[in-house]
PDB file of C-alpha atoms in Angstrom:
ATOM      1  CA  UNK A  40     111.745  92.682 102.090  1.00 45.00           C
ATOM      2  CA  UNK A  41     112.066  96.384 100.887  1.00 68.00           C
ATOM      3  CA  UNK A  42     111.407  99.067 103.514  1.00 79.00           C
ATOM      4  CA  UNK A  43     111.292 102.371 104.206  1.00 85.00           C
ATOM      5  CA  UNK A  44     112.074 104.630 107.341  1.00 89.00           C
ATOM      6  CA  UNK A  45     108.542 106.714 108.379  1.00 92.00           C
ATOM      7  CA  UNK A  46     108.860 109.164 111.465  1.00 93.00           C
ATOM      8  CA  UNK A  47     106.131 108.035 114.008  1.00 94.00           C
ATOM      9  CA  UNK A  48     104.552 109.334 117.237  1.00 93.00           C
ATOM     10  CA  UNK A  49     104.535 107.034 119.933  1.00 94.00           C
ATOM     11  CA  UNK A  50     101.921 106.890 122.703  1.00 92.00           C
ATOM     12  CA  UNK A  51     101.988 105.088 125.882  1.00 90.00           C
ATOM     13  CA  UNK A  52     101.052 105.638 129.467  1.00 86.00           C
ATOM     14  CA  UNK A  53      99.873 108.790 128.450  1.00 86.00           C
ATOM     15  CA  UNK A  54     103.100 110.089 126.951  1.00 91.00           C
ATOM     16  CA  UNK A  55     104.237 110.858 123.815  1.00 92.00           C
ATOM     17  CA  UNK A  56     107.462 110.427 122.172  1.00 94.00           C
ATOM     18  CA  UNK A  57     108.937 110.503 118.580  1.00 94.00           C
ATOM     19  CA  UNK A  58     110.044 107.335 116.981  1.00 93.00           C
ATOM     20  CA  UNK A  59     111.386 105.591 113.857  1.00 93.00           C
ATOM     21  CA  UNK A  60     109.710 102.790 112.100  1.00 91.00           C
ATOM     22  CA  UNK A  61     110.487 100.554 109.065  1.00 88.00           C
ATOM     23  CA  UNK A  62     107.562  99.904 107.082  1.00 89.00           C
ATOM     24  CA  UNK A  63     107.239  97.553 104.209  1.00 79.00           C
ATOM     25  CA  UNK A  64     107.183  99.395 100.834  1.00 84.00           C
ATOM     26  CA  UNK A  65     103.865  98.853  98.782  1.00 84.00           C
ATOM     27  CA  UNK A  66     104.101 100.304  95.287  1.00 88.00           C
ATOM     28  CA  UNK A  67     101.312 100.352  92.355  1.00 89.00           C
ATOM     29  CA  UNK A  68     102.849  98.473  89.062  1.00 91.00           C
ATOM     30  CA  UNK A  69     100.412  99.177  85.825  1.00 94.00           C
ATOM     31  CA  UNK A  70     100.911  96.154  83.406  1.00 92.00           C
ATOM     32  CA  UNK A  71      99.779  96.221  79.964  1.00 92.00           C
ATOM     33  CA  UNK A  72      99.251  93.280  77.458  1.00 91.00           C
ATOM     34  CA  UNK A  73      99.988  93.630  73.777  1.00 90.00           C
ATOM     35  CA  UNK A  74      99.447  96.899  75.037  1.00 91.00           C
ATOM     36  CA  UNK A  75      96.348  96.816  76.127  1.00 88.00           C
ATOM     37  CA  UNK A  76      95.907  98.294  79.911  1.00 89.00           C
ATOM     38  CA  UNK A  77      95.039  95.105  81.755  1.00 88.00           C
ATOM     39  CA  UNK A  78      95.661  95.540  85.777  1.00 87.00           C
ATOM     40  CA  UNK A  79      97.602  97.827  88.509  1.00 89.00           C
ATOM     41  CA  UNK A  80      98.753  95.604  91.272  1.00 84.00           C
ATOM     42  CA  UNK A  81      99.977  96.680  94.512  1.00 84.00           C
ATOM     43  CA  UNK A  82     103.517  94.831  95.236  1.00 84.00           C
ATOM     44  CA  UNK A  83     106.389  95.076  96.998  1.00 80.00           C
ATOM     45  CA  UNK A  84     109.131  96.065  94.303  1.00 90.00           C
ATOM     46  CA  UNK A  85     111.680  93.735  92.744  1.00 89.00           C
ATOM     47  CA  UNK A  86     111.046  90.671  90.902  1.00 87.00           C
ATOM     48  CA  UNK A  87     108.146  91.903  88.226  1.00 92.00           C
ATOM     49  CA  UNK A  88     108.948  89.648  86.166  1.00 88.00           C
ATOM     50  CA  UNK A  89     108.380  86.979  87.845  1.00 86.00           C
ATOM     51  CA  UNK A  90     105.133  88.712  89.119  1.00 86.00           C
ATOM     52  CA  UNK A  91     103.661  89.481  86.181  1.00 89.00           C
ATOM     53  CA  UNK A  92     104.300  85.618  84.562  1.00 88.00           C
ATOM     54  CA  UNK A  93     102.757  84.078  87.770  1.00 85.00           C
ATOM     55  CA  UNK A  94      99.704  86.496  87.469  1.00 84.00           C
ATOM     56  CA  UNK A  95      99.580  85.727  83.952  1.00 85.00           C
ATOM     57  CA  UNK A  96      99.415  82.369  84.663  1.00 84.00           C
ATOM     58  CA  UNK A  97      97.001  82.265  87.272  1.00 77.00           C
ATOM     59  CA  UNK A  98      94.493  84.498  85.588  1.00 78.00           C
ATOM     60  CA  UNK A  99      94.306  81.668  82.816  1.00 79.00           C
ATOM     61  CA  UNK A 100      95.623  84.665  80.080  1.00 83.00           C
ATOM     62  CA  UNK A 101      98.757  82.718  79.295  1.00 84.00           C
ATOM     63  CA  UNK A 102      98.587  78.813  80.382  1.00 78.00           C
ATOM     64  CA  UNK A 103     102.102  77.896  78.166  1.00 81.00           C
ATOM     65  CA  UNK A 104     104.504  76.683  81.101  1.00 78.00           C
ATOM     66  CA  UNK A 105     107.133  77.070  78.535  1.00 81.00           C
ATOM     67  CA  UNK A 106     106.674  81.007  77.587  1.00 82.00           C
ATOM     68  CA  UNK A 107     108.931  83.344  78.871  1.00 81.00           C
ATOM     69  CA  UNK A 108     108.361  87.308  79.339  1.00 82.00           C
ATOM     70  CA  UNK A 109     109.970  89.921  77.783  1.00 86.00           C
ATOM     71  CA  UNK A 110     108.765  93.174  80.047  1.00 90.00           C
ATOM     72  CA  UNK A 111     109.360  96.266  78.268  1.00 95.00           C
ATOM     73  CA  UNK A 112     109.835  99.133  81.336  1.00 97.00           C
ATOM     74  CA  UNK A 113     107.300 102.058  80.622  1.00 97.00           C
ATOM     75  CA  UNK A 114     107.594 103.907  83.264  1.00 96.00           C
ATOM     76  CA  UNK A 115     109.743 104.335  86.733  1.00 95.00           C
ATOM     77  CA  UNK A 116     107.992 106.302  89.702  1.00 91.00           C
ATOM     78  CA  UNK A 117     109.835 108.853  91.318  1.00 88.00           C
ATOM     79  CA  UNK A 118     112.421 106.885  93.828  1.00 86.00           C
ATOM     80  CA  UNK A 119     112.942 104.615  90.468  1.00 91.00           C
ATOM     81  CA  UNK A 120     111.006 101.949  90.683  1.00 91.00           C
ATOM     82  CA  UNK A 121     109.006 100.244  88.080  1.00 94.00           C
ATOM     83  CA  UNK A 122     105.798 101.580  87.938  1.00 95.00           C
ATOM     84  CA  UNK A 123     104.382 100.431  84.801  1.00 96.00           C
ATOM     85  CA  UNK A 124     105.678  97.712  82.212  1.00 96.00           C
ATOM     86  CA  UNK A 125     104.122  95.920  79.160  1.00 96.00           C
ATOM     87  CA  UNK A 126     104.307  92.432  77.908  1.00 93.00           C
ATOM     88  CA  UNK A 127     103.844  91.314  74.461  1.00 92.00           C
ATOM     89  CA  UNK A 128     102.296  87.350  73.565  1.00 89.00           C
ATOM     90  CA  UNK A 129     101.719  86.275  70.503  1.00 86.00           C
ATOM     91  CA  UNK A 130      97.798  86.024  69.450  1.00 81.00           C
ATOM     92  CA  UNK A 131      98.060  82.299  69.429  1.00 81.00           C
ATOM     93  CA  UNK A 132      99.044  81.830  72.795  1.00 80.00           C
ATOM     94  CA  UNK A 133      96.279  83.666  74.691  1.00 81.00           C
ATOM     95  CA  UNK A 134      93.697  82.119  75.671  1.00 72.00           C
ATOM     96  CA  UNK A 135      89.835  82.474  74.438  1.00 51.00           C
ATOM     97  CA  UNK A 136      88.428  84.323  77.940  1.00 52.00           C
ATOM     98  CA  UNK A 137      91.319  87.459  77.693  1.00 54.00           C
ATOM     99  CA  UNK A 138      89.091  90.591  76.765  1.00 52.00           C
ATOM    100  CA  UNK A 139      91.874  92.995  76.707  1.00 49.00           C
ATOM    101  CA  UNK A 140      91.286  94.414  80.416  1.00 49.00           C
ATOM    102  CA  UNK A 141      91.066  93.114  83.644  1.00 54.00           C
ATOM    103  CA  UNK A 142      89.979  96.250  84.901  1.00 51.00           C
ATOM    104  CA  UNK A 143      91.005  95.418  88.746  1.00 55.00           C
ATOM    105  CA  UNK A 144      93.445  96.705  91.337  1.00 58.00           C
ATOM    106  CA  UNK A 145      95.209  93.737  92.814  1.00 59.00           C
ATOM    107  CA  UNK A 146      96.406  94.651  96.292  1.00 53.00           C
ATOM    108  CA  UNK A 147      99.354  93.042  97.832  1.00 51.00           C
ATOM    109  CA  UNK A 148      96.574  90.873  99.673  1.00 53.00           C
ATOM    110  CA  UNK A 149      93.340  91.272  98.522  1.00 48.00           C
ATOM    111  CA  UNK A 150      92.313  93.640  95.973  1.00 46.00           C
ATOM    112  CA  UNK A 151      89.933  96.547  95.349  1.00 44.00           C
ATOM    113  CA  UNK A 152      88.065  96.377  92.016  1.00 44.00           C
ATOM    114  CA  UNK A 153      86.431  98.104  89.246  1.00 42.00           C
ATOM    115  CA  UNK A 154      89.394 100.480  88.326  1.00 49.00           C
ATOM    116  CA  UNK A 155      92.470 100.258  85.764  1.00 51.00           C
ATOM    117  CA  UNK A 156      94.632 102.364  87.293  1.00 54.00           C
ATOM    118  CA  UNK A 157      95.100 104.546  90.522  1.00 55.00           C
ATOM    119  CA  UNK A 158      94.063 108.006  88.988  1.00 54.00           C
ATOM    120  CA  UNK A 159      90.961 106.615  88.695  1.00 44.00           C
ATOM    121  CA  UNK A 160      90.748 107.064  92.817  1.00 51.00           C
ATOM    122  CA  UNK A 161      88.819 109.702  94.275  1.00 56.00           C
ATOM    123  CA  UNK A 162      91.025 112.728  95.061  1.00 64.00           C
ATOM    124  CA  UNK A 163      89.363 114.470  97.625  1.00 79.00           C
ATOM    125  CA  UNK A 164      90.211 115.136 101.203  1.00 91.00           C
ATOM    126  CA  UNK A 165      88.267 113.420 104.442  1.00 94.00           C
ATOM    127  CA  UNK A 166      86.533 116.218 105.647  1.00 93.00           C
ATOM    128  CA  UNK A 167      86.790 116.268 109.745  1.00 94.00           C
ATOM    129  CA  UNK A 168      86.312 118.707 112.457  1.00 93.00           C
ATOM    130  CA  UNK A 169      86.572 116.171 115.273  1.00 96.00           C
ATOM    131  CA  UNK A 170      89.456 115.270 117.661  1.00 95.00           C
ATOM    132  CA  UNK A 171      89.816 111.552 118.993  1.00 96.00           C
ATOM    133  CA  UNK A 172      90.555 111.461 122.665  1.00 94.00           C
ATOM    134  CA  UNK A 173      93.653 108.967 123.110  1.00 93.00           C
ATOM    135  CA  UNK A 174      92.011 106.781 125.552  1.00 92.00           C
ATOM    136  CA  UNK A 175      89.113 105.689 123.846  1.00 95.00           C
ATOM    137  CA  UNK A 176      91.561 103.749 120.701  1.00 96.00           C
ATOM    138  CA  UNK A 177      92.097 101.156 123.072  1.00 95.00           C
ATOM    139  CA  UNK A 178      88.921 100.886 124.030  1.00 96.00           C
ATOM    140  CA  UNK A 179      87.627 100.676 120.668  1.00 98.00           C
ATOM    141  CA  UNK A 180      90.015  97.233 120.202  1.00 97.00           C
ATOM    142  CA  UNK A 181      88.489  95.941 123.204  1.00 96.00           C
ATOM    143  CA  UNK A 182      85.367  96.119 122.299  1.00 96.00           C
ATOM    144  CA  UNK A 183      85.908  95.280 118.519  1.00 96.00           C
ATOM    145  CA  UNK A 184      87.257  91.721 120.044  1.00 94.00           C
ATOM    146  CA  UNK A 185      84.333  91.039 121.898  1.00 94.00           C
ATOM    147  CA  UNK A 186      82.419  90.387 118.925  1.00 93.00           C
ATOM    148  CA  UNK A 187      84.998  88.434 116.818  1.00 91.00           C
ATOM    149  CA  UNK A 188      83.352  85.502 117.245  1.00 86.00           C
ATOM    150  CA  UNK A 189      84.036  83.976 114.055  1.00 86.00           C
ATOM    151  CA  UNK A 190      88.224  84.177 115.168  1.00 85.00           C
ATOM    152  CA  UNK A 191      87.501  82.957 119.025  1.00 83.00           C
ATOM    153  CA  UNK A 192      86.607  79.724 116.681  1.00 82.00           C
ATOM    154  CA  UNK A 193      88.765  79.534 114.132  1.00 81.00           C
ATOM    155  CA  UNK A 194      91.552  81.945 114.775  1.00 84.00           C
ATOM    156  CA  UNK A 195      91.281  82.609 110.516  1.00 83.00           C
ATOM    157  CA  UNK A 196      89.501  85.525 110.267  1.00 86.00           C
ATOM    158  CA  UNK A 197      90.194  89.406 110.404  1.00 90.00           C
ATOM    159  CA  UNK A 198      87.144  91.874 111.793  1.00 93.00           C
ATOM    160  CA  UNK A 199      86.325  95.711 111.150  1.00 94.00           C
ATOM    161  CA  UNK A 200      84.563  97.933 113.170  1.00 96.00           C
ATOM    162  CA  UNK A 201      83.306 100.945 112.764  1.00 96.00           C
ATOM    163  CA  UNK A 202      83.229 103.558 115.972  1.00 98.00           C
ATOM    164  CA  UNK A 203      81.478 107.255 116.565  1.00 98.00           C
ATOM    165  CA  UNK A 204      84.200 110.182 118.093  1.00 97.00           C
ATOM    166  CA  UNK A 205      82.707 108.956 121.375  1.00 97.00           C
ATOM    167  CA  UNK A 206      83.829 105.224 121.439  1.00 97.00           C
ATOM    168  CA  UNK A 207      80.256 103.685 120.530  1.00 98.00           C
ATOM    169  CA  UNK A 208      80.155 101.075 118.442  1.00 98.00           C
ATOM    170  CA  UNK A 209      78.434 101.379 115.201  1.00 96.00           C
ATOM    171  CA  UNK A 210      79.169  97.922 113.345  1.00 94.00           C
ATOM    172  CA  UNK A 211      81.529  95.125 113.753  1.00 94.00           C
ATOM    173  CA  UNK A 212      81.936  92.316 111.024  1.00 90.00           C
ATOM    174  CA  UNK A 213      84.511  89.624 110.312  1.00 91.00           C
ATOM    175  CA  UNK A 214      85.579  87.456 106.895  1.00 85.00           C
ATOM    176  CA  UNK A 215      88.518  85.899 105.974  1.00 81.00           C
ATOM    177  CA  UNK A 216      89.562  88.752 104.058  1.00 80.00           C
ATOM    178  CA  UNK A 217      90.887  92.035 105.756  1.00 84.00           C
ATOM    179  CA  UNK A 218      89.499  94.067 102.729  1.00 84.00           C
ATOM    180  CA  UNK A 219      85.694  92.257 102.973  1.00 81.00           C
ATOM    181  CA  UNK A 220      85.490  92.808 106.201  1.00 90.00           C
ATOM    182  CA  UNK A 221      85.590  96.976 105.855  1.00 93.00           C
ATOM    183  CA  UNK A 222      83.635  96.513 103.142  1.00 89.00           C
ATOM    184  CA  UNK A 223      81.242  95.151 104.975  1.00 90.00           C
ATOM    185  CA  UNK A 224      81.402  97.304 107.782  1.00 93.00           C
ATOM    186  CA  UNK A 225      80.774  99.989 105.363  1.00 94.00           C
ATOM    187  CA  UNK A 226      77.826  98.320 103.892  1.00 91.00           C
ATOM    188  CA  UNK A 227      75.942  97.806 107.147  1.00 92.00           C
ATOM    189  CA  UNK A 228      76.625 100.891 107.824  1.00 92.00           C
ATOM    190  CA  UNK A 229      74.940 102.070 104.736  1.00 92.00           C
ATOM    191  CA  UNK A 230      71.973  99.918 105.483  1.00 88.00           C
ATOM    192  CA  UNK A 231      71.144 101.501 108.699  1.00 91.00           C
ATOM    193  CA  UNK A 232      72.002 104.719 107.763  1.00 90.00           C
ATOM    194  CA  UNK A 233      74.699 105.282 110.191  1.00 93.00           C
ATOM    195  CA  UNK A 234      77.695 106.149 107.617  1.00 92.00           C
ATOM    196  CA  UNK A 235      77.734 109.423 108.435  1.00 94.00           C
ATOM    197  CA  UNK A 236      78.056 108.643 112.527  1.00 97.00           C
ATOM    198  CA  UNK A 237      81.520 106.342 111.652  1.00 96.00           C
ATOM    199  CA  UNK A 238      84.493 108.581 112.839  1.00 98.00           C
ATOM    200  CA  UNK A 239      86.979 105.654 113.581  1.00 98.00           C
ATOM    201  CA  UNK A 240      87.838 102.232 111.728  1.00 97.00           C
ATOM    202  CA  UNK A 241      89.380  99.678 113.238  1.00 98.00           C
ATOM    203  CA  UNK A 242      91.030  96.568 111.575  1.00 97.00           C
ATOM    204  CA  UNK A 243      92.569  93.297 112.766  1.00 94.00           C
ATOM    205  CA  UNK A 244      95.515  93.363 110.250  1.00 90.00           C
ATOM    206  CA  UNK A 245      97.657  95.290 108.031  1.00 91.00           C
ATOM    207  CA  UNK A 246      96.782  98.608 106.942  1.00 94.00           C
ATOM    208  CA  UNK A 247      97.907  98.579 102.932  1.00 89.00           C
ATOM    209  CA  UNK A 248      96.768 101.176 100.103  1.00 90.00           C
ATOM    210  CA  UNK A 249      93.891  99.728  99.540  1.00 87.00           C
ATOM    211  CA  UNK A 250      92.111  99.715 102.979  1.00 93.00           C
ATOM    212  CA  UNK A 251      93.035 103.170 103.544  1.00 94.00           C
ATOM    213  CA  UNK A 252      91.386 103.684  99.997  1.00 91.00           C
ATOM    214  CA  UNK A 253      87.893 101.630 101.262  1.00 91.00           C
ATOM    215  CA  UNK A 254      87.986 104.334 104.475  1.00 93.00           C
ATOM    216  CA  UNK A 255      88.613 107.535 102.636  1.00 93.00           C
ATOM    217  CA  UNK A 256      85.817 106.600 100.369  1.00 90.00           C
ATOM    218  CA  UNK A 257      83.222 106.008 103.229  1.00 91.00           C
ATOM    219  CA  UNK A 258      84.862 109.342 104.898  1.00 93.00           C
ATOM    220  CA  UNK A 259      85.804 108.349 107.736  1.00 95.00           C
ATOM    221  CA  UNK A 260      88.781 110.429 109.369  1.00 98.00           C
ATOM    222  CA  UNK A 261      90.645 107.620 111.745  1.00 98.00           C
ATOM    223  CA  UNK A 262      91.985 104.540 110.578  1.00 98.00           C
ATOM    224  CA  UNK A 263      93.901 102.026 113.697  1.00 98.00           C
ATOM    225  CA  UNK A 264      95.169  98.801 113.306  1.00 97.00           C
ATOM    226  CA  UNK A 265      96.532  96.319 115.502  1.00 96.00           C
ATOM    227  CA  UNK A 266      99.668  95.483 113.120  1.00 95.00           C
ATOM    228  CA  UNK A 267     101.263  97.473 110.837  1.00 95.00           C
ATOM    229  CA  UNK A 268     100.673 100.135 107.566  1.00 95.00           C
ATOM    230  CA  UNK A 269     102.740  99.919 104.840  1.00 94.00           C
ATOM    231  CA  UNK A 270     104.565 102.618 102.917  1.00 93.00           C
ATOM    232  CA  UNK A 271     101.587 103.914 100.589  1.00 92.00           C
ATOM    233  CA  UNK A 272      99.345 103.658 103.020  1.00 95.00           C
ATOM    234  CA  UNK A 273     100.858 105.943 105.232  1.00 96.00           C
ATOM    235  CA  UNK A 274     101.245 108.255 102.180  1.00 94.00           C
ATOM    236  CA  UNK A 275      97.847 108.120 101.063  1.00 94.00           C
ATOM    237  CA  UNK A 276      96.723 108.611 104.755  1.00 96.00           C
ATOM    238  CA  UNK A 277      98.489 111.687 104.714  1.00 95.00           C
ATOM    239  CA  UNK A 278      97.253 112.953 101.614  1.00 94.00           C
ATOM    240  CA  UNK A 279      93.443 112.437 102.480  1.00 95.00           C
ATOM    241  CA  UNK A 280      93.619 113.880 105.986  1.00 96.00           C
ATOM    242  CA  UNK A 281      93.413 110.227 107.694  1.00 97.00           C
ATOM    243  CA  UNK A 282      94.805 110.301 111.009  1.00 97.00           C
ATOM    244  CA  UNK A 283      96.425 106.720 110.621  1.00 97.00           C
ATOM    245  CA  UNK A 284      97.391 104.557 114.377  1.00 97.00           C
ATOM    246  CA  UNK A 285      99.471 101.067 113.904  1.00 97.00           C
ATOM    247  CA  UNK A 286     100.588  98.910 116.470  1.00 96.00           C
ATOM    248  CA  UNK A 287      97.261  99.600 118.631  1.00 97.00           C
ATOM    249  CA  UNK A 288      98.168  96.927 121.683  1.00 94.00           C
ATOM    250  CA  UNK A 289      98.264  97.074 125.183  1.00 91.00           C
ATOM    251  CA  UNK A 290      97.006 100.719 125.120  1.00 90.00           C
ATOM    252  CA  UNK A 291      99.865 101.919 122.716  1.00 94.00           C
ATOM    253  CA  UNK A 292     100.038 102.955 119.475  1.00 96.00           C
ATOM    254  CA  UNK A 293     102.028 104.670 117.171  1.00 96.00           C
ATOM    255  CA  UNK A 294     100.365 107.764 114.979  1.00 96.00           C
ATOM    256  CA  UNK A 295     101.864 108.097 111.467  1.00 96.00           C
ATOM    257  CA  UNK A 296      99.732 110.679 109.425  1.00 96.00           C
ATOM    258  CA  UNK A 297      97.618 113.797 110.850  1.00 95.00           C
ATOM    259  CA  UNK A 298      98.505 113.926 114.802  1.00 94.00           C
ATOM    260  CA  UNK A 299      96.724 117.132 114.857  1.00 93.00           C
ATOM    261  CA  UNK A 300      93.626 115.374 115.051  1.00 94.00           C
ATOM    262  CA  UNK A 301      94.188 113.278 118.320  1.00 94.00           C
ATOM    263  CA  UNK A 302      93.984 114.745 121.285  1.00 90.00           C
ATOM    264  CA  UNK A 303      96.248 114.993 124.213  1.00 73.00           C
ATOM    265  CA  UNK A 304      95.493 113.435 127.480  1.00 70.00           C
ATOM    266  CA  UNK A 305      97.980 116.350 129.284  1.00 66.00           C
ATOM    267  CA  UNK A 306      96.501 119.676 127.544  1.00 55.00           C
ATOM    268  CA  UNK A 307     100.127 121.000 129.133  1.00 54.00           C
ATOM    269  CA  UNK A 308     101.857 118.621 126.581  1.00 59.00           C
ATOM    270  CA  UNK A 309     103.071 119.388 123.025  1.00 53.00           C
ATOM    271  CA  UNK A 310     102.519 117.071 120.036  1.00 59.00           C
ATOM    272  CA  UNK A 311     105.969 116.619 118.588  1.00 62.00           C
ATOM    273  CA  UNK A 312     105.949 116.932 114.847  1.00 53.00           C
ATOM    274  CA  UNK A 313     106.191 113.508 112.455  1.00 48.00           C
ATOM    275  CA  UNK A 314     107.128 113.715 108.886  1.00 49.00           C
ATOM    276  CA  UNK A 315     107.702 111.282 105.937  1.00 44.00           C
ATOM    277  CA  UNK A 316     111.763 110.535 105.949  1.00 45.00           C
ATOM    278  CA  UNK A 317     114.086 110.157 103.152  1.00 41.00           C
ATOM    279  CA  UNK A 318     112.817 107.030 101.165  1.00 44.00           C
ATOM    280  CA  UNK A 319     114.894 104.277 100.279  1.00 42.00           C
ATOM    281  CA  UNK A 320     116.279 103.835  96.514  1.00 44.00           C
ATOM    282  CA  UNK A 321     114.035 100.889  94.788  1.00 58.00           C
ATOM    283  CA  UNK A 322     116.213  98.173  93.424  1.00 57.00           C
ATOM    284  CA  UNK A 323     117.254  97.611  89.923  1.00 55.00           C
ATOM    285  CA  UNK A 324     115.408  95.066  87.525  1.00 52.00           C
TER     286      UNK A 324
END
């Protein structure tokens, strides 16, 4: 698995320290048919080619076992790896139900729809003037877990919940999908008209682009997950003023974007600084 060192700030027993983590890299890869824009899929890098025949296959555009890709490389990103590619198929051989664009972001899980590439995101910053005390983001997983009903039964599902700057619980909701649940955090929300209350999001799983995308769209400033963010996510949490918390267990956590924003339990103690490191080179294709 490709990863990436990310500076971290680690909390625990009301301490802070500084720390390195590996995440897993998540990249955006644009792929074109005949030309045609047809999906941006977040993936770890290496291997596109056999990504992009699998997805073929699976989305029912291609269905000959015996084709073989030819990816022409449009485009590298800025540590070199492939960020956009294009595959030619003869008319013949696509099938009927292929109208030129998929028009869908394909995550490296789930998948947030409706756009055909990542410019298409809104660029605008989470506006905040609040600061989370430490204590209550443990709190906040306790009482997320008290309602995960739905995994007590099963153990297959992943929750969301969505918290004021005090700790109260605004909404909780679970589905097998990580993505669905925010969404439908966010939509409750919505419904009772208490989106503009959420300061905090919790999540039972990993923390990829696209969730961090769902949260800066509902504006929501605090993002904390018990397992871990990947590469992008971190990035984009950084960008949009997200103060982003993996590893939230056992009332520790680890603060990779915006620390400014979480306050200290000693007001003697200094936050120590955490920056992006040196990214790793992508590998060759």
């Amino acid at each position: 698995m490709r990863v990436e060192n990310y500076d971290g700030i680690f909390y625990q027993d009301n301490s802070f320290s500084q720390v390195e983590d590996k995440l897993a890299v998540e990249v955006a890869l644009s792929i074109a048919v005949n030309q045609v824009p047809f999906t941006v899929t977040m993936q770890t890098p290496g291997n596109e080619r056999n990504l992009v025949r699998g997805l073929l296959f699976t989305e029912n555009i291609i269905r000959d076992a015996t084709w073989v890709p030819e990816l022409e490389i449009c485009k590298r990103n800025t540590t070199g790896c492939i960020a956009a590619v294009n595959v030619n198929i003869s008319p013949e051989l696509v099938l009927t139900d292929f109208s030129g664009k998929r028009n869908l972001i394909s995550s490296s899980s789930c998948g947030l729809c409706g756009k055909s590439s990542l410019e298409d995101q809104n660029s605008d910053l989470v506006q905040n003037q609040d600061i989370l005390e430490v204590e209550r983001v443990n709190n906040m997983f306790l009482k997320m877990r008290q309602h995960q009903n739905d995994f007590i039964q099963s153990g297959g599902t992943h929750a969301a919940g969505a918290f004021d700057i005090e700790g109260v619980l605004l909404s909780v909701q679970e589905d097998i999908g990580r993505h669905n649940a925010v969404d439908k955090v966010v939509g409750d929300l919505l419904i009772k008209g208490k989106l503009s209350k959420a300061k905090c999001m919790t999540v039972s799983g990993r923390i990829s682009y696209e969730i961090v995308s769902k949260v800066k769209s509902a504006g929501i400033p605090f993002l904390a997950s018990v397992s871990a963010p990947s590469s992008l996510a971190v990035d984009m949490a950084i960008e949009a003023g997200i103060t982003l918390m993996g590893f939230c267990r056992n009332n520790k956590f680890t603060i990779y974007s915006n620390p400014q924003q979480i306050a200290l339990p000693n007001k003697n103690e200094s936050m120590p600084s955490g920056k992006v490191k040196d990214k790793s080179i992508c590998p060759k294709t």
